[in-house]
XYZ file of C-alpha atoms in Angstrom:
392
model
C 114.305 109.523 106.335
C 116.249 107.140 104.279
C 119.277 109.518 103.188
C 122.183 110.930 105.301
C 125.420 112.642 104.790
C 128.513 110.886 105.828
C 131.988 112.616 105.247
C 130.354 114.852 102.635
C 128.833 111.862 100.536
C 125.405 111.005 100.522
C 124.556 107.517 102.071
C 121.071 105.828 102.083
C 119.276 102.807 103.662
C 118.310 101.142 100.427
C 121.443 99.130 99.840
C 123.083 96.100 101.833
C 124.867 97.898 104.605
C 124.646 95.982 107.815
C 123.359 97.006 110.974
C 126.773 96.706 112.625
C 128.318 98.819 109.953
C 125.796 101.657 110.514
C 126.318 101.747 114.253
C 130.104 101.719 113.622
C 129.592 104.998 111.446
C 127.187 106.454 113.742
C 130.061 106.257 116.557
C 132.174 108.699 114.377
C 129.579 111.456 114.905
C 129.826 112.393 111.131
C 126.263 111.156 110.142
C 124.479 114.368 109.240
C 121.088 115.261 108.048
C 121.562 116.547 104.438
C 119.191 119.517 105.008
C 119.990 121.014 108.530
C 123.274 119.449 108.857
C 122.502 118.195 112.491
C 123.356 114.852 113.610
C 121.240 111.987 112.849
C 121.477 108.353 113.915
C 120.497 105.211 112.240
C 117.365 103.178 113.446
C 118.008 99.418 112.419
C 115.430 97.661 114.550
C 113.704 94.065 113.677
C 110.259 95.318 113.060
C 110.469 98.826 111.070
C 112.100 99.899 108.088
C 115.510 100.902 108.575
C 115.960 104.815 108.650
C 117.703 107.862 110.053
C 116.284 109.967 112.752
C 117.530 113.288 114.230
C 119.470 113.021 117.294
C 117.972 116.358 118.613
C 114.384 117.621 118.538
C 115.217 120.701 116.606
C 113.060 121.517 113.552
C 114.393 120.535 110.216
C 113.359 122.426 107.116
C 113.287 119.196 104.895
C 110.746 117.687 107.121
C 107.140 118.440 106.358
C 105.416 115.600 108.131
C 106.062 112.507 110.172
C 107.092 109.339 108.454
C 105.186 106.069 109.425
C 106.880 102.657 108.654
C 104.353 102.261 105.798
C 105.734 105.554 104.135
C 109.225 104.592 104.428
C 108.584 101.239 103.134
C 106.863 102.647 100.272
C 109.261 105.152 99.466
C 112.030 102.590 99.687
C 109.968 100.218 97.136
C 109.316 102.946 94.705
C 112.906 104.094 94.729
C 113.816 100.412 93.605
C 110.956 100.305 91.057
C 112.062 103.469 89.482
C 115.652 102.610 89.498
C 114.891 99.643 87.272
C 113.461 102.020 84.781
C 115.515 105.282 85.122
C 119.336 105.916 85.626
C 119.529 109.448 86.810
C 117.451 109.462 90.101
C 117.936 110.579 93.493
C 116.202 109.580 96.891
C 115.030 112.499 99.115
C 116.795 114.973 96.991
C 116.649 118.295 98.712
C 115.753 121.525 96.579
C 117.238 124.112 98.454
C 115.562 127.057 96.327
C 112.168 126.005 97.531
C 113.061 124.065 100.772
C 111.313 121.173 99.567
C 112.512 117.321 99.372
C 110.591 115.022 97.056
C 110.659 111.326 97.897
C 112.226 110.555 94.548
C 113.955 112.927 91.918
C 114.240 112.009 88.266
C 117.152 114.456 87.061
C 117.148 113.716 83.615
C 113.174 114.642 83.305
C 113.134 117.041 86.013
C 110.410 115.252 87.757
C 109.504 115.067 91.492
C 107.626 111.940 92.690
C 105.902 112.161 96.038
C 104.635 109.102 97.907
C 101.849 110.703 99.867
C 100.395 108.571 102.955
C 99.595 111.500 105.501
C 96.591 113.729 104.737
C 97.558 117.140 103.624
C 95.273 120.090 103.595
C 94.678 121.599 100.174
C 96.649 124.684 100.850
C 99.878 122.518 101.629
C 99.338 120.532 98.307
C 99.031 123.834 96.455
C 102.007 125.247 97.915
C 104.296 122.264 97.139
C 102.905 121.895 93.634
C 103.491 125.587 93.043
C 107.070 125.414 94.806
C 108.055 122.652 91.905
C 106.535 124.642 89.167
C 108.280 127.805 90.087
C 111.759 126.346 89.396
C 110.513 124.029 86.154
C 109.952 120.809 87.704
C 107.047 118.429 87.000
C 105.602 116.866 89.991
C 103.540 113.751 90.400
C 101.956 112.152 93.404
C 101.520 108.518 94.141
C 99.213 107.793 97.191
C 99.276 105.050 99.750
C 96.885 102.348 99.086
C 95.354 102.726 102.429
C 94.008 106.213 101.418
C 91.544 104.366 99.027
C 88.561 101.962 99.492
C 86.784 100.271 96.793
C 82.863 100.507 97.541
C 81.849 98.290 94.494
C 82.895 98.042 90.884
C 83.923 101.366 89.650
C 83.155 103.156 92.816
C 85.698 104.115 95.073
C 86.009 106.408 98.312
C 89.253 108.628 98.500
C 90.712 110.699 101.143
C 89.016 114.155 100.429
C 92.458 116.002 99.499
C 93.735 113.218 97.109
C 91.871 114.930 93.881
C 93.803 117.877 94.682
C 96.851 115.970 92.920
C 94.868 114.678 89.861
C 95.870 115.445 86.372
C 94.231 115.259 83.013
C 95.499 112.682 80.584
C 96.015 113.216 76.943
C 92.347 112.537 76.304
C 91.241 115.025 78.943
C 90.131 112.453 81.671
C 91.430 112.849 85.342
C 93.637 110.159 86.827
C 95.534 109.215 89.964
C 97.881 106.420 91.002
C 98.050 104.454 94.210
C 100.736 101.972 95.523
C 100.754 99.534 98.458
C 104.220 98.683 99.539
C 103.003 95.598 101.513
C 101.685 93.784 98.433
C 103.972 95.497 95.953
C 100.819 96.508 93.973
C 99.981 99.557 92.147
C 96.281 100.701 91.425
C 95.843 103.277 88.495
C 92.631 105.168 88.578
C 91.596 106.337 85.050
C 88.546 108.132 83.513
C 87.837 109.631 87.088
C 84.304 111.069 87.655
C 83.983 112.681 90.946
C 80.369 112.483 92.416
C 81.029 113.884 95.809
C 83.627 115.192 98.063
C 85.044 111.762 98.379
C 83.460 109.376 96.141
C 84.421 108.935 92.429
C 83.358 106.685 89.602
C 86.499 105.317 87.812
C 88.263 102.709 85.957
C 90.625 100.927 88.186
C 93.814 98.818 86.827
C 95.826 96.779 89.199
C 99.407 95.866 88.469
C 102.037 94.029 90.360
C 105.210 96.233 90.484
C 107.274 93.952 88.425
C 104.636 94.104 85.769
C 103.931 97.863 85.406
C 105.650 99.732 82.914
C 106.742 103.243 83.823
C 104.932 104.768 80.511
C 101.701 103.422 81.903
C 102.132 105.287 85.166
C 101.263 108.656 83.641
C 99.355 107.932 80.631
C 95.817 107.020 79.154
C 94.773 103.267 79.726
C 91.938 101.591 77.444
C 88.675 102.801 79.031
C 85.275 101.158 79.326
C 82.724 101.752 76.656
C 80.657 104.971 76.529
C 77.413 102.743 77.087
C 79.039 101.280 80.288
C 79.988 104.660 81.679
C 76.385 106.031 80.967
C 74.981 103.061 82.889
C 77.298 103.648 85.719
C 76.232 107.491 85.793
C 72.660 106.668 85.569
C 72.845 104.239 88.613
C 74.693 106.894 90.453
C 71.544 109.265 89.712
C 69.100 106.647 90.727
C 71.177 106.403 94.216
C 71.061 109.934 94.568
C 67.242 110.219 93.988
C 66.546 107.194 96.587
C 68.919 108.461 99.316
C 68.702 112.406 98.954
C 65.791 112.600 101.376
C 67.849 111.364 104.209
C 71.054 113.056 103.523
C 71.791 115.631 106.115
C 74.608 117.746 104.536
C 74.434 121.380 104.796
C 74.294 121.662 100.921
C 71.546 119.224 100.613
C 69.501 120.450 103.529
C 69.622 123.814 102.215
C 68.472 122.897 98.485
C 65.989 120.449 99.963
C 64.379 123.272 101.970
C 64.409 125.817 99.048
C 62.663 123.061 96.786
C 60.315 122.418 99.482
C 59.026 125.926 99.784
C 58.842 126.103 96.114
C 56.468 122.922 96.183
C 59.333 120.508 94.829
C 60.876 117.304 96.212
C 64.504 116.970 96.238
C 64.031 113.278 95.213
C 62.349 114.379 92.150
C 65.040 116.734 90.819
C 65.038 117.672 87.180
C 66.676 115.170 84.824
C 68.913 117.937 83.619
C 70.626 118.020 87.226
C 73.234 115.646 88.237
C 75.008 115.658 84.782
C 78.836 115.345 84.249
C 78.876 118.528 82.122
C 82.241 119.869 81.196
C 84.535 120.834 84.192
C 81.470 119.970 86.678
C 84.157 118.721 89.121
C 85.544 122.322 90.068
C 82.459 121.886 92.542
C 83.282 119.733 95.395
C 79.368 119.517 96.044
C 77.757 116.732 94.119
C 76.581 117.651 90.729
C 72.779 116.855 91.322
C 72.927 119.391 94.239
C 74.683 122.359 92.625
C 72.878 121.796 89.264
C 69.562 121.339 90.876
C 69.985 124.601 92.710
C 71.007 126.467 89.585
C 68.139 125.238 87.659
C 65.966 126.565 90.328
C 67.644 129.870 90.145
C 67.541 130.230 86.700
C 63.711 129.491 86.598
C 63.330 132.315 88.998
C 65.195 134.932 86.865
C 63.754 136.777 84.187
C 63.569 135.595 80.634
C 66.952 136.823 79.840
C 70.008 136.596 82.565
C 73.627 136.983 82.791
C 76.490 134.722 83.673
C 77.585 137.107 86.419
C 74.225 136.675 88.085
C 74.877 132.962 88.462
C 78.321 133.294 89.472
C 77.401 135.799 92.210
C 74.834 133.586 93.640
C 77.432 130.678 93.798
C 79.828 132.814 95.520
C 77.102 133.694 98.116
C 76.530 130.042 98.823
C 80.131 129.259 98.841
C 80.706 131.839 101.542
C 78.207 130.138 103.727
C 79.864 126.701 102.766
C 76.637 125.481 101.409
C 78.439 124.920 97.984
C 82.203 123.977 98.252
C 84.537 124.586 95.204
C 87.246 121.893 94.459
C 90.879 123.297 94.102
C 92.599 121.408 91.442
C 96.331 123.008 91.203
C 97.401 120.976 88.150
C 94.251 121.883 86.061
C 93.523 125.451 84.993
C 89.820 126.272 85.902
C 87.623 127.326 88.592
C 83.839 127.025 89.863
C 83.150 129.683 86.902
C 84.389 127.062 84.321
C 81.776 124.391 85.894
C 79.121 126.923 85.577
C 79.955 127.743 82.079
C 80.249 123.937 81.209
C 76.753 123.476 82.470
C 75.347 126.117 80.668
C 76.649 124.796 77.475
C 74.896 121.516 78.352
C 71.786 123.414 78.912
C 72.055 125.084 75.569
C 72.666 121.712 73.888
C 69.237 120.547 75.383
C 67.644 123.604 74.042
C 66.693 124.916 77.572
C 68.604 128.211 77.075
C 70.280 130.050 74.354
C 73.446 132.022 74.548
C 73.078 135.579 73.282
C 76.447 136.852 73.687
C 79.557 136.109 76.105
C 77.629 136.654 79.116
C 73.861 137.080 78.481
C 71.532 134.223 78.093
C 67.696 133.581 77.468
C 65.373 131.005 78.259
C 63.703 129.016 75.455
C 62.106 125.966 77.240
C 60.569 125.116 80.682
C 62.795 123.079 82.886
C 61.292 119.716 83.024
C 60.530 117.942 86.348
C 59.218 114.363 86.860
C 56.211 113.859 89.078
C 57.054 110.182 90.111
C 60.111 108.147 90.810
C 59.314 106.008 87.891
C 59.062 108.936 85.521
C 62.202 110.324 86.933
C 64.282 107.167 86.131
C 62.790 107.057 82.645
C 63.608 110.849 81.989
C 67.195 110.206 83.460
C 67.719 107.496 80.934
C 66.375 109.460 78.001
C 68.342 112.433 78.777
C 71.674 110.804 79.343
C 71.298 109.046 75.991
C 70.507 111.924 73.714
C 73.118 114.241 75.503
C 76.153 112.307 74.835
C 77.086 113.514 78.273
C 80.479 111.785 78.348
C 81.613 113.894 75.521
C 81.737 116.984 77.623
C 84.177 115.407 80.249
């Protein structure tokens, strides 16, 4: 940690205090943890970021995870960066009502900033986000750049839980922010389209810390054209078709088996599957998998069917972890929203018709290609006429 108490005043490691001065203060025995009030000692070595450490091994409510040198460096850098933009901010400000200590707290905006390097599970993310919300504090997460890997242009691999912290910008698109303290570089991911548990299509914008304006951090940026994003998505569908046969994930193995016993190939899934319909990302499972299965299931139902039938079938598969739901604490919704969004898409394609709030009827047979060439052509046709990115 970078903050301690000394003679009932907060002191921190972000200033110009010398190593000798810190060790002189330490000898008084009055350096304390702001949370548990136990003694802390300054760590002022030549290699790592200077910080305070607890003298004893007793548990402290303010420590949620171990801090690496990379994390300490990032937290310190972000504090200085925000300090140039905001006046009333605090480093490691402890919120006693919820026993949480955000890395940076903007008092005027009532906003908590977390620089996240370690992997948190979804429940921990949700708990911390809900904690801030319970006392009326807005929270935002900036992830360490080590958690993201650019695979190719507009394709990124994230740590699985990063999307838990995603928010929607004012246009409704998902966004995330990353920071590298070593290079003093920000990466802003905008127009995020999840395609699997870890991979996303996104527009990535890199800025040096000195050139990034605070308003850009949590706002919409200029996006690529609809045609370009359409092309990206079609290329991804082509990848799914070319690689599905060798994918051994539980979800795809299950759907592959179901389709095989019904005389269909996973490679030749319907062009109506694998679409970024509204709220599709509330499923963590790739859209071509869960949508392919939903089409198969609808095909087996009678000419009229209900929303509850589809939801119950998805619950059955989620209980077996064949389908996985994505939790997004900042965004209201659930897997039911993904199903409803996909049904709206199928209705726009005249495949089904909604009769009332829960009842639907089939209108046209679900199309399936017979060859890969035919599949690629159908993918292109359906994506162009569906205006799919209006749904996201």
